[in-house]
PDB file of C-alpha atoms in Angstrom:
ATOM      1  CA  MET M   1      96.624 -19.039 -54.110  1.00  0.00           C
ATOM      2  CA  PHE M   2      95.246 -16.322 -51.826  1.00  0.00           C
ATOM      3  CA  LEU M   3      93.625 -18.811 -49.433  1.00  0.00           C
ATOM      4  CA  ASN M   4      96.648 -20.512 -47.886  1.00  0.00           C
ATOM      5  CA  ILE M   5      95.176 -23.622 -46.286  1.00  0.00           C
ATOM      6  CA  SER M   6      98.530 -24.440 -44.665  1.00  0.00           C
ATOM      7  CA  LYS M   7      98.548 -21.251 -42.618  1.00  0.00           C
ATOM      8  CA  PRO M   8      99.137 -22.076 -38.911  1.00  0.00           C
ATOM      9  CA  VAL M   9      96.182 -21.727 -36.550  1.00  0.00           C
ATOM     10  CA  ILE M  10      96.634 -20.592 -32.951  1.00  0.00           C
ATOM     11  CA  CYS M  11      95.089 -23.023 -30.467  1.00  0.00           C
ATOM     12  CA  THR M  12      94.503 -21.263 -27.155  1.00  0.00           C
ATOM     13  CA  PRO M  13      94.332 -23.467 -24.039  1.00  0.00           C
ATOM     14  CA  LEU M  14      91.357 -22.773 -21.806  1.00  0.00           C
ATOM     15  CA  ASP M  15      90.727 -23.954 -18.246  1.00  0.00           C
ATOM     16  CA  THR M  16      91.291 -27.607 -17.453  1.00  0.00           C
ATOM     17  CA  HIS M  17      88.803 -29.403 -15.257  1.00  0.00           C
ATOM     18  CA  ARG M  18      89.666 -31.927 -12.551  1.00  0.00           C
ATOM     19  CA  ALA M  19      93.269 -32.626 -11.600  1.00  0.00           C
ATOM     20  CA  GLY M  20      96.080 -34.927 -12.606  1.00  0.00           C
ATOM     21  CA  ALA M  21      95.609 -37.663 -15.173  1.00  0.00           C
ATOM     22  CA  ASP M  22      91.812 -37.311 -14.956  1.00  0.00           C
ATOM     23  CA  GLU M  23      91.749 -33.711 -16.159  1.00  0.00           C
ATOM     24  CA  VAL M  24      89.713 -32.612 -19.160  1.00  0.00           C
ATOM     25  CA  LYS M  25      91.769 -30.348 -21.409  1.00  0.00           C
ATOM     26  CA  LEU M  26      90.117 -27.679 -23.517  1.00  0.00           C
ATOM     27  CA  TRP M  27      91.370 -25.552 -26.425  1.00  0.00           C
ATOM     28  CA  MET M  28      89.922 -22.903 -28.705  1.00  0.00           C
ATOM     29  CA  ALA M  29      91.191 -23.160 -32.288  1.00  0.00           C
ATOM     30  CA  ARG M  30      91.385 -19.537 -33.435  1.00  0.00           C
ATOM     31  CA  PHE M  31      90.388 -19.821 -37.081  1.00  0.00           C
ATOM     32  CA  ASP M  32      88.927 -16.340 -36.661  1.00  0.00           C
ATOM     33  CA  LEU M  33      92.473 -14.917 -36.728  1.00  0.00           C
ATOM     34  CA  LEU M  34      93.314 -16.172 -40.229  1.00  0.00           C
ATOM     35  CA  HIS M  35      91.978 -13.066 -41.976  1.00  0.00           C
ATOM     36  CA  PRO M  36      89.970 -10.023 -40.854  1.00  0.00           C
ATOM     37  CA  LEU M  37      87.136 -10.696 -43.326  1.00  0.00           C
ATOM     38  CA  VAL M  38      87.646 -14.174 -44.814  1.00  0.00           C
ATOM     39  CA  SER M  39      87.663 -15.539 -41.301  1.00  0.00           C
ATOM     40  CA  GLY M  40      87.162 -18.877 -39.644  1.00  0.00           C
ATOM     41  CA  ASN M  41      85.598 -21.678 -41.636  1.00  0.00           C
ATOM     42  CA  LYS M  42      84.961 -19.412 -44.639  1.00  0.00           C
ATOM     43  CA  TRP M  43      88.693 -19.510 -45.410  1.00  0.00           C
ATOM     44  CA  TYR M  44      88.396 -23.240 -46.002  1.00  0.00           C
ATOM     45  CA  LYS M  45      84.862 -23.578 -47.357  1.00  0.00           C
ATOM     46  CA  LEU M  46      85.634 -21.219 -50.236  1.00  0.00           C
ATOM     47  CA  TYR M  47      88.918 -22.869 -51.154  1.00  0.00           C
ATOM     48  CA  TYR M  48      87.813 -25.556 -53.616  1.00  0.00           C
ATOM     49  CA  PHE M  49      85.072 -23.383 -55.112  1.00  0.00           C
ATOM     50  CA  LEU M  50      87.536 -20.637 -56.004  1.00  0.00           C
ATOM     51  CA  LYS M  51      90.060 -23.179 -57.227  1.00  0.00           C
ATOM     52  CA  GLU M  52      87.478 -24.713 -59.568  1.00  0.00           C
ATOM     53  CA  ALA M  53      86.334 -21.266 -60.721  1.00  0.00           C
ATOM     54  CA  ALA M  54      89.919 -20.452 -61.711  1.00  0.00           C
ATOM     55  CA  THR M  55      90.243 -23.745 -63.586  1.00  0.00           C
ATOM     56  CA  LEU M  56      87.043 -22.965 -65.509  1.00  0.00           C
ATOM     57  CA  ASN M  57      88.233 -19.413 -66.299  1.00  0.00           C
ATOM     58  CA  ALA M  58      85.195 -17.855 -64.651  1.00  0.00           C
ATOM     59  CA  THR M  59      85.235 -14.059 -64.657  1.00  0.00           C
ATOM     60  CA  THR M  60      82.537 -13.497 -62.046  1.00  0.00           C
ATOM     61  CA  ILE M  61      81.685 -15.232 -58.771  1.00  0.00           C
ATOM     62  CA  VAL M  62      78.007 -15.298 -57.780  1.00  0.00           C
ATOM     63  CA  THR M  63      76.863 -16.356 -54.342  1.00  0.00           C
ATOM     64  CA  TYR M  64      73.897 -16.116 -51.994  1.00  0.00           C
ATOM     65  CA  GLY M  65      73.053 -14.963 -48.482  1.00  0.00           C
ATOM     66  CA  GLY M  66      71.097 -12.719 -46.163  1.00  0.00           C
ATOM     67  CA  ALA M  67      71.734  -9.125 -45.163  1.00  0.00           C
ATOM     68  CA  TYR M  68      74.096 -10.183 -42.362  1.00  0.00           C
ATOM     69  CA  SER M  69      75.761 -13.095 -44.145  1.00  0.00           C
ATOM     70  CA  ASN M  70      79.354 -13.817 -43.149  1.00  0.00           C
ATOM     71  CA  HIS M  71      79.547 -15.920 -46.299  1.00  0.00           C
ATOM     72  CA  LEU M  72      78.740 -12.950 -48.550  1.00  0.00           C
ATOM     73  CA  LEU M  73      81.300 -10.834 -46.721  1.00  0.00           C
ATOM     74  CA  ALA M  74      84.040 -13.446 -46.990  1.00  0.00           C
ATOM     75  CA  THR M  75      83.341 -14.033 -50.677  1.00  0.00           C
ATOM     76  CA  ALA M  76      83.446 -10.308 -51.419  1.00  0.00           C
ATOM     77  CA  ALA M  77      86.785  -9.929 -49.624  1.00  0.00           C
ATOM     78  CA  ALA M  78      88.310 -12.982 -51.314  1.00  0.00           C
ATOM     79  CA  CYS M  79      87.203 -11.860 -54.776  1.00  0.00           C
ATOM     80  CA  HIS M  80      88.517  -8.352 -54.120  1.00  0.00           C
ATOM     81  CA  THR M  81      91.958  -9.782 -53.372  1.00  0.00           C
ATOM     82  CA  LEU M  82      91.841 -12.136 -56.368  1.00  0.00           C
ATOM     83  CA  ASN M  83      90.662  -9.343 -58.708  1.00  0.00           C
ATOM     84  CA  LEU M  84      87.497 -11.252 -59.540  1.00  0.00           C
ATOM     85  CA  LYS M  85      84.138  -9.668 -60.177  1.00  0.00           C
ATOM     86  CA  CYS M  86      81.496 -10.842 -57.746  1.00  0.00           C
ATOM     87  CA  LYS M  87      77.770 -10.595 -57.247  1.00  0.00           C
ATOM     88  CA  GLY M  88      75.781 -11.253 -54.108  1.00  0.00           C
ATOM     89  CA  ILE M  89      72.179 -12.410 -54.400  1.00  0.00           C
ATOM     90  CA  VAL M  90      70.582 -11.117 -51.202  1.00  0.00           C
ATOM     91  CA  ARG M  91      67.459 -12.577 -49.619  1.00  0.00           C
ATOM     92  CA  GLY M  92      64.643 -10.043 -49.228  1.00  0.00           C
ATOM     93  CA  GLU M  93      63.764  -6.570 -50.424  1.00  0.00           C
ATOM     94  CA  ALA M  94      66.418  -3.860 -50.642  1.00  0.00           C
ATOM     95  CA  PRO M  95      66.443  -1.863 -47.372  1.00  0.00           C
ATOM     96  CA  GLU M  96      66.640   1.902 -47.126  1.00  0.00           C
ATOM     97  CA  ILE M  97      69.863   1.534 -45.137  1.00  0.00           C
ATOM     98  CA  LEU M  98      72.253  -1.319 -45.855  1.00  0.00           C
ATOM     99  CA  SER M  99      73.404  -3.559 -43.029  1.00  0.00           C
ATOM    100  CA  PRO M 100      77.048  -3.085 -41.955  1.00  0.00           C
ATOM    101  CA  THR M 101      77.827  -6.415 -43.630  1.00  0.00           C
ATOM    102  CA  LEU M 102      76.387  -5.443 -47.007  1.00  0.00           C
ATOM    103  CA  HIS M 103      78.023  -2.032 -46.795  1.00  0.00           C
ATOM    104  CA  ILE M 104      81.449  -3.691 -46.535  1.00  0.00           C
ATOM    105  CA  CYS M 105      80.537  -6.098 -49.343  1.00  0.00           C
ATOM    106  CA  MET M 106      79.889  -3.130 -51.625  1.00  0.00           C
ATOM    107  CA  GLN M 107      83.130  -1.478 -50.527  1.00  0.00           C
ATOM    108  CA  LYS M 108      84.924  -4.638 -51.652  1.00  0.00           C
ATOM    109  CA  GLY M 109      83.310  -4.388 -55.069  1.00  0.00           C
ATOM    110  CA  MET M 110      80.441  -6.843 -54.724  1.00  0.00           C
ATOM    111  CA  GLU M 111      77.386  -6.074 -56.828  1.00  0.00           C
ATOM    112  CA  LEU M 112      74.230  -6.654 -54.804  1.00  0.00           C
ATOM    113  CA  GLU M 113      70.988  -7.992 -56.229  1.00  0.00           C
ATOM    114  CA  PHE M 114      67.985  -8.254 -53.918  1.00  0.00           C
ATOM    115  CA  VAL M 115      65.375 -10.920 -54.620  1.00  0.00           C
ATOM    116  CA  SER M 116      62.184 -12.012 -52.901  1.00  0.00           C
ATOM    117  CA  ARG M 117      62.432 -14.692 -50.250  1.00  0.00           C
ATOM    118  CA  GLU M 118      60.454 -17.027 -52.481  1.00  0.00           C
ATOM    119  CA  SER M 119      62.839 -16.551 -55.408  1.00  0.00           C
ATOM    120  CA  PHE M 120      65.835 -16.897 -53.127  1.00  0.00           C
ATOM    121  CA  LEU M 121      64.730 -20.371 -52.046  1.00  0.00           C
ATOM    122  CA  THR M 122      64.814 -21.555 -55.660  1.00  0.00           C
ATOM    123  CA  MET M 123      68.262 -20.052 -56.306  1.00  0.00           C
ATOM    124  CA  LYS M 124      70.397 -20.376 -53.183  1.00  0.00           C
ATOM    125  CA  TYR M 125      71.930 -23.775 -53.942  1.00  0.00           C
ATOM    126  CA  ARG M 126      73.031 -23.075 -57.509  1.00  0.00           C
ATOM    127  CA  THR M 127      76.536 -24.345 -58.111  1.00  0.00           C
ATOM    128  CA  GLY M 128      79.071 -24.343 -60.911  1.00  0.00           C
ATOM    129  CA  LEU M 129      79.618 -22.452 -64.136  1.00  0.00           C
ATOM    130  CA  HIS M 130      76.740 -20.695 -65.906  1.00  0.00           C
ATOM    131  CA  ALA M 131      78.070 -18.774 -68.926  1.00  0.00           C
ATOM    132  CA  ASP M 132      81.110 -16.994 -67.443  1.00  0.00           C
ATOM    133  CA  GLU M 133      79.645 -16.807 -63.933  1.00  0.00           C
ATOM    134  CA  TYR M 134      80.644 -19.335 -61.293  1.00  0.00           C
ATOM    135  CA  HIS M 135      77.989 -19.908 -58.621  1.00  0.00           C
ATOM    136  CA  ILE M 136      78.734 -20.787 -55.002  1.00  0.00           C
ATOM    137  CA  PRO M 137      75.692 -21.871 -52.942  1.00  0.00           C
ATOM    138  CA  GLU M 138      74.648 -20.146 -49.742  1.00  0.00           C
ATOM    139  CA  GLY M 139      77.092 -20.917 -46.946  1.00  0.00           C
ATOM    140  CA  GLY M 140      79.155 -23.090 -49.285  1.00  0.00           C
ATOM    141  CA  TYR M 141      76.577 -25.854 -48.798  1.00  0.00           C
ATOM    142  CA  HIS M 142      77.964 -28.397 -51.259  1.00  0.00           C
ATOM    143  CA  ALA M 143      80.435 -31.275 -51.333  1.00  0.00           C
ATOM    144  CA  LEU M 144      83.178 -28.823 -52.376  1.00  0.00           C
ATOM    145  CA  GLY M 145      82.502 -26.749 -49.272  1.00  0.00           C
ATOM    146  CA  THR M 146      82.601 -29.874 -47.149  1.00  0.00           C
ATOM    147  CA  GLN M 147      85.920 -30.934 -48.663  1.00  0.00           C
ATOM    148  CA  GLY M 148      87.337 -27.523 -47.870  1.00  0.00           C
ATOM    149  CA  ALA M 149      86.054 -27.584 -44.298  1.00  0.00           C
ATOM    150  CA  ALA M 150      87.642 -31.002 -43.815  1.00  0.00           C
ATOM    151  CA  LEU M 151      91.039 -29.319 -44.184  1.00  0.00           C
ATOM    152  CA  MET M 152      90.444 -27.546 -40.867  1.00  0.00           C
ATOM    153  CA  TYR M 153      91.192 -30.800 -39.080  1.00  0.00           C
ATOM    154  CA  ASN M 154      94.831 -30.595 -40.171  1.00  0.00           C
ATOM    155  CA  ALA M 155      95.236 -27.497 -38.002  1.00  0.00           C
ATOM    156  CA  VAL M 156      94.099 -29.206 -34.788  1.00  0.00           C
ATOM    157  CA  LYS M 157      94.951 -32.891 -35.109  1.00  0.00           C
ATOM    158  CA  HIS M 158      98.332 -32.372 -33.408  1.00  0.00           C
ATOM    159  CA  LEU M 159      96.350 -31.808 -30.194  1.00  0.00           C
ATOM    160  CA  GLN M 160      95.071 -35.391 -30.468  1.00  0.00           C
ATOM    161  CA  PRO M 161      91.495 -34.376 -29.687  1.00  0.00           C
ATOM    162  CA  THR M 162      88.950 -36.835 -28.396  1.00  0.00           C
ATOM    163  CA  HIS M 163      86.158 -34.334 -29.112  1.00  0.00           C
ATOM    164  CA  ILE M 164      85.812 -31.481 -31.610  1.00  0.00           C
ATOM    165  CA  VAL M 165      82.998 -28.995 -31.058  1.00  0.00           C
ATOM    166  CA  THR M 166      81.559 -26.717 -33.732  1.00  0.00           C
ATOM    167  CA  ALA M 167      78.532 -24.492 -34.131  1.00  0.00           C
ATOM    168  CA  VAL M 168      76.201 -25.568 -36.936  1.00  0.00           C
ATOM    169  CA  GLY M 169      74.344 -23.424 -39.460  1.00  0.00           C
ATOM    170  CA  THR M 170      74.254 -25.145 -42.850  1.00  0.00           C
ATOM    171  CA  ALA M 171      76.215 -28.096 -41.361  1.00  0.00           C
ATOM    172  CA  THR M 172      78.883 -27.820 -44.080  1.00  0.00           C
ATOM    173  CA  THR M 173      81.752 -27.361 -41.621  1.00  0.00           C
ATOM    174  CA  PHE M 174      80.382 -30.032 -39.311  1.00  0.00           C
ATOM    175  CA  ALA M 175      80.138 -32.484 -42.212  1.00  0.00           C
ATOM    176  CA  GLY M 176      83.697 -31.753 -43.293  1.00  0.00           C
ATOM    177  CA  ILE M 177      85.106 -32.399 -39.832  1.00  0.00           C
ATOM    178  CA  VAL M 178      83.033 -35.567 -39.381  1.00  0.00           C
ATOM    179  CA  SER M 179      84.366 -36.895 -42.682  1.00  0.00           C
ATOM    180  CA  VAL M 180      88.006 -36.917 -41.542  1.00  0.00           C
ATOM    181  CA  ALA M 181      88.332 -36.503 -37.771  1.00  0.00           C
ATOM    182  CA  ASP M 182      89.612 -39.268 -35.540  1.00  0.00           C
ATOM    183  CA  ALA M 183      87.482 -37.828 -32.745  1.00  0.00           C
ATOM    184  CA  ARG M 184      83.845 -37.508 -31.765  1.00  0.00           C
ATOM    185  CA  VAL M 185      82.410 -34.371 -33.342  1.00  0.00           C
ATOM    186  CA  VAL M 186      79.897 -32.323 -31.370  1.00  0.00           C
ATOM    187  CA  ALA M 187      77.351 -30.237 -33.292  1.00  0.00           C
ATOM    188  CA  VAL M 188      75.742 -27.205 -31.636  1.00  0.00           C
ATOM    189  CA  PRO M 189      72.916 -26.068 -33.961  1.00  0.00           C
ATOM    190  CA  VAL M 190      72.181 -22.342 -33.816  1.00  0.00           C
ATOM    191  CA  LEU M 191      68.768 -22.780 -35.433  1.00  0.00           C
ATOM    192  CA  LYS M 192      65.693 -23.915 -33.559  1.00  0.00           C
ATOM    193  CA  ASN M 193      64.272 -27.341 -34.443  1.00  0.00           C
ATOM    194  CA  MET M 194      67.181 -28.244 -36.725  1.00  0.00           C
ATOM    195  CA  THR M 195      66.327 -31.928 -36.955  1.00  0.00           C
ATOM    196  CA  ASP M 196      67.715 -32.686 -40.414  1.00  0.00           C
ATOM    197  CA  ILE M 197      71.452 -32.833 -39.695  1.00  0.00           C
ATOM    198  CA  PRO M 198      71.736 -36.566 -40.579  1.00  0.00           C
ATOM    199  CA  ASP M 199      70.008 -35.830 -43.900  1.00  0.00           C
ATOM    200  CA  ARG M 200      72.374 -32.934 -44.539  1.00  0.00           C
ATOM    201  CA  LEU M 201      75.357 -35.221 -44.038  1.00  0.00           C
ATOM    202  CA  LYS M 202      74.008 -37.473 -46.783  1.00  0.00           C
ATOM    203  CA  GLN M 203      73.348 -34.514 -49.092  1.00  0.00           C
ATOM    204  CA  LEU M 204      76.932 -33.381 -48.538  1.00  0.00           C
ATOM    205  CA  GLU M 205      78.162 -36.877 -49.443  1.00  0.00           C
ATOM    206  CA  VAL M 206      79.475 -37.700 -45.982  1.00  0.00           C
ATOM    207  CA  ILE M 207      79.053 -41.211 -44.630  1.00  0.00           C
ATOM    208  CA  ALA M 208      78.981 -41.150 -40.837  1.00  0.00           C
ATOM    209  CA  LYS M 209      78.210 -43.674 -38.140  1.00  0.00           C
ATOM    210  CA  PRO M 210      76.006 -42.660 -35.192  1.00  0.00           C
ATOM    211  CA  ASN M 211      78.975 -42.826 -32.809  1.00  0.00           C
ATOM    212  CA  ASP M 212      81.001 -40.413 -34.965  1.00  0.00           C
ATOM    213  CA  TYR M 213      79.051 -37.410 -33.743  1.00  0.00           C
ATOM    214  CA  VAL M 214      76.569 -36.075 -31.217  1.00  0.00           C
ATOM    215  CA  ILE M 215      74.106 -33.183 -31.493  1.00  0.00           C
ATOM    216  CA  TRP M 216      73.445 -30.756 -28.635  1.00  0.00           C
ATOM    217  CA  ASP M 217      70.263 -29.122 -29.865  1.00  0.00           C
ATOM    218  CA  GLU M 218      69.189 -27.168 -26.779  1.00  0.00           C
ATOM    219  CA  TYR M 219      71.550 -24.174 -27.052  1.00  0.00           C
ATOM    220  CA  HIS M 220      69.957 -22.154 -29.864  1.00  0.00           C
ATOM    221  CA  PHE M 221      68.678 -19.465 -27.421  1.00  0.00           C
ATOM    222  CA  GLY M 222      65.380 -19.216 -29.265  1.00  0.00           C
ATOM    223  CA  GLY M 223      66.603 -19.531 -32.840  1.00  0.00           C
ATOM    224  CA  TYR M 224      68.972 -18.094 -35.408  1.00  0.00           C
ATOM    225  CA  ALA M 225      70.577 -14.828 -34.211  1.00  0.00           C
ATOM    226  CA  LYS M 226      68.363 -14.875 -31.105  1.00  0.00           C
ATOM    227  CA  THR M 227      70.066 -13.928 -27.857  1.00  0.00           C
ATOM    228  CA  THR M 228      69.488 -13.485 -24.140  1.00  0.00           C
ATOM    229  CA  PRO M 229      71.171 -11.350 -21.461  1.00  0.00           C
ATOM    230  CA  ALA M 230      72.821 -14.527 -20.152  1.00  0.00           C
ATOM    231  CA  LEU M 231      74.479 -15.117 -23.528  1.00  0.00           C
ATOM    232  CA  PHE M 232      75.821 -11.562 -23.697  1.00  0.00           C
ATOM    233  CA  GLU M 233      77.135 -11.866 -20.149  1.00  0.00           C
ATOM    234  CA  PHE M 234      78.918 -15.072 -21.104  1.00  0.00           C
ATOM    235  CA  MET M 235      80.472 -13.390 -24.155  1.00  0.00           C
ATOM    236  CA  GLU M 236      81.824 -10.630 -21.920  1.00  0.00           C
ATOM    237  CA  GLN M 237      83.232 -13.179 -19.468  1.00  0.00           C
ATOM    238  CA  MET M 238      85.053 -15.068 -22.226  1.00  0.00           C
ATOM    239  CA  ASN M 239      86.556 -11.887 -23.608  1.00  0.00           C
ATOM    240  CA  ALA M 240      87.637 -10.682 -20.167  1.00  0.00           C
ATOM    241  CA  GLN M 241      89.158 -14.008 -19.101  1.00  0.00           C
ATOM    242  CA  TYR M 242      90.790 -15.167 -22.336  1.00  0.00           C
ATOM    243  CA  GLN M 243      90.725 -12.126 -24.652  1.00  0.00           C
ATOM    244  CA  ILE M 244      88.683 -14.213 -27.079  1.00  0.00           C
ATOM    245  CA  PRO M 245      85.792 -12.350 -28.718  1.00  0.00           C
ATOM    246  CA  LEU M 246      82.821 -14.505 -29.666  1.00  0.00           C
ATOM    247  CA  ASP M 247      80.057 -13.791 -32.140  1.00  0.00           C
ATOM    248  CA  LYS M 248      76.485 -13.876 -30.896  1.00  0.00           C
ATOM    249  CA  VAL M 249      75.137 -16.066 -33.706  1.00  0.00           C
ATOM    250  CA  TYR M 250      77.521 -19.030 -33.666  1.00  0.00           C
ATOM    251  CA  THR M 251      80.560 -19.258 -31.409  1.00  0.00           C
ATOM    252  CA  ALA M 252      78.980 -17.751 -28.280  1.00  0.00           C
ATOM    253  CA  LYS M 253      76.271 -20.404 -28.308  1.00  0.00           C
ATOM    254  CA  MET M 254      78.825 -23.137 -28.952  1.00  0.00           C
ATOM    255  CA  MET M 255      81.052 -22.099 -26.052  1.00  0.00           C
ATOM    256  CA  TYR M 256      78.094 -21.599 -23.726  1.00  0.00           C
ATOM    257  CA  ALA M 257      77.106 -25.186 -24.516  1.00  0.00           C
ATOM    258  CA  VAL M 258      80.629 -26.439 -23.822  1.00  0.00           C
ATOM    259  CA  ARG M 259      80.785 -24.669 -20.460  1.00  0.00           C
ATOM    260  CA  ASP M 260      77.381 -26.027 -19.482  1.00  0.00           C
ATOM    261  CA  ARG M 261      78.297 -29.592 -20.435  1.00  0.00           C
ATOM    262  CA  MET M 262      81.655 -29.316 -18.671  1.00  0.00           C
ATOM    263  CA  GLN M 263      79.863 -28.309 -15.495  1.00  0.00           C
ATOM    264  CA  GLN M 264      77.573 -31.313 -15.887  1.00  0.00           C
ATOM    265  CA  GLY M 265      80.587 -33.622 -16.178  1.00  0.00           C
ATOM    266  CA  TYR M 266      79.745 -34.650 -19.738  1.00  0.00           C
ATOM    267  CA  PHE M 267      83.312 -35.269 -20.921  1.00  0.00           C
ATOM    268  CA  PRO M 268      85.024 -38.419 -19.595  1.00  0.00           C
ATOM    269  CA  PRO M 269      88.275 -38.091 -17.613  1.00  0.00           C
ATOM    270  CA  GLY M 270      91.253 -37.558 -19.903  1.00  0.00           C
ATOM    271  CA  SER M 271      89.201 -35.956 -22.679  1.00  0.00           C
ATOM    272  CA  ARG M 272      90.912 -33.496 -25.015  1.00  0.00           C
ATOM    273  CA  VAL M 273      88.306 -31.075 -26.336  1.00  0.00           C
ATOM    274  CA  VAL M 274      88.951 -28.676 -29.231  1.00  0.00           C
ATOM    275  CA  CYS M 275      86.387 -25.943 -29.949  1.00  0.00           C
ATOM    276  CA  LEU M 276      86.426 -24.375 -33.411  1.00  0.00           C
ATOM    277  CA  HIS M 277      86.212 -20.585 -33.543  1.00  0.00           C
ATOM    278  CA  THR M 278      84.597 -20.255 -36.958  1.00  0.00           C
ATOM    279  CA  GLY M 279      84.818 -16.463 -37.134  1.00  0.00           C
ATOM    280  CA  GLY M 280      81.777 -14.368 -37.954  1.00  0.00           C
ATOM    281  CA  LEU M 281      82.734 -11.532 -35.630  1.00  0.00           C
ATOM    282  CA  HIS M 282      81.457  -8.942 -38.085  1.00  0.00           C
ATOM    283  CA  GLY M 283      77.990 -10.131 -37.135  1.00  0.00           C
ATOM    284  CA  ASN M 284      78.498  -8.294 -33.864  1.00  0.00           C
ATOM    285  CA  LEU M 285      78.277  -5.034 -35.798  1.00  0.00           C
ATOM    286  CA  ALA M 286      74.539  -5.692 -35.785  1.00  0.00           C
ATOM    287  CA  LEU M 287      74.272  -6.108 -32.014  1.00  0.00           C
ATOM    288  CA  GLY M 288      72.122  -3.030 -31.695  1.00  0.00           C
ATOM    289  CA  GLN M 289      70.140  -3.676 -34.854  1.00  0.00           C
ATOM    290  CA  LYS M 290      67.352  -5.997 -35.830  1.00  0.00           C
ATOM    291  CA  VAL M 291      68.730  -9.131 -37.474  1.00  0.00           C
TER     292      VAL M 291
END
């Protein structure tokens, strides 16, 4: 199948803190390098959906997202490679000029249908086969997406992590990692006032104990896709020091949180911390545009 879930993932070591046996080791798992468009967690979240669609002989994939959705982009690219028709249901009215993300989606053959925000809310979690169309919910938010995201752990478990850190949007990736990891999973929500993560775990059919995870909810920088000069400066520093580009919506906020907590001495001596680069770099095409 196109999405090879056994593909090796580069894990880049970052600075260690403290010395000797007490040091805290830190890695960045470069899931963003798996594919230029089906990058990061999307590679895994789509896996079981597309596998089921093939089993059901679906001829068209339908999915949901906003004008800058990495999920729409990844789905369009995957369907293009698999020679599947695909349709993207886009939240909001059709703009005069398409976002860079939607422009690439159309180049990859995705048909775009714009719907009102009210209608989108009633549609975005549709799943499964309807006639010959197979529906994938927004962001892969479903147990199948969680099962796919859980496979990401196989790429990092050789590092024997004590902590795994991931940015959180729908919480699908977070739920998948929590379901299988022998480590404490750290969630960094990129939305303001995202207080329903425990409920989302239940909806995604993941049973977790309170000690299995922790939520750092103060690094959203004002809300989804909101930024500050300090965040952009941090992104530039990371790229200059490690040649690791971060996206402004997810991974930049996650890594900023990790650096801040490291400086506060959050991680116990001997900790082995793995940060998940979940891709989304095409979102940076909108840096100079309103998101």
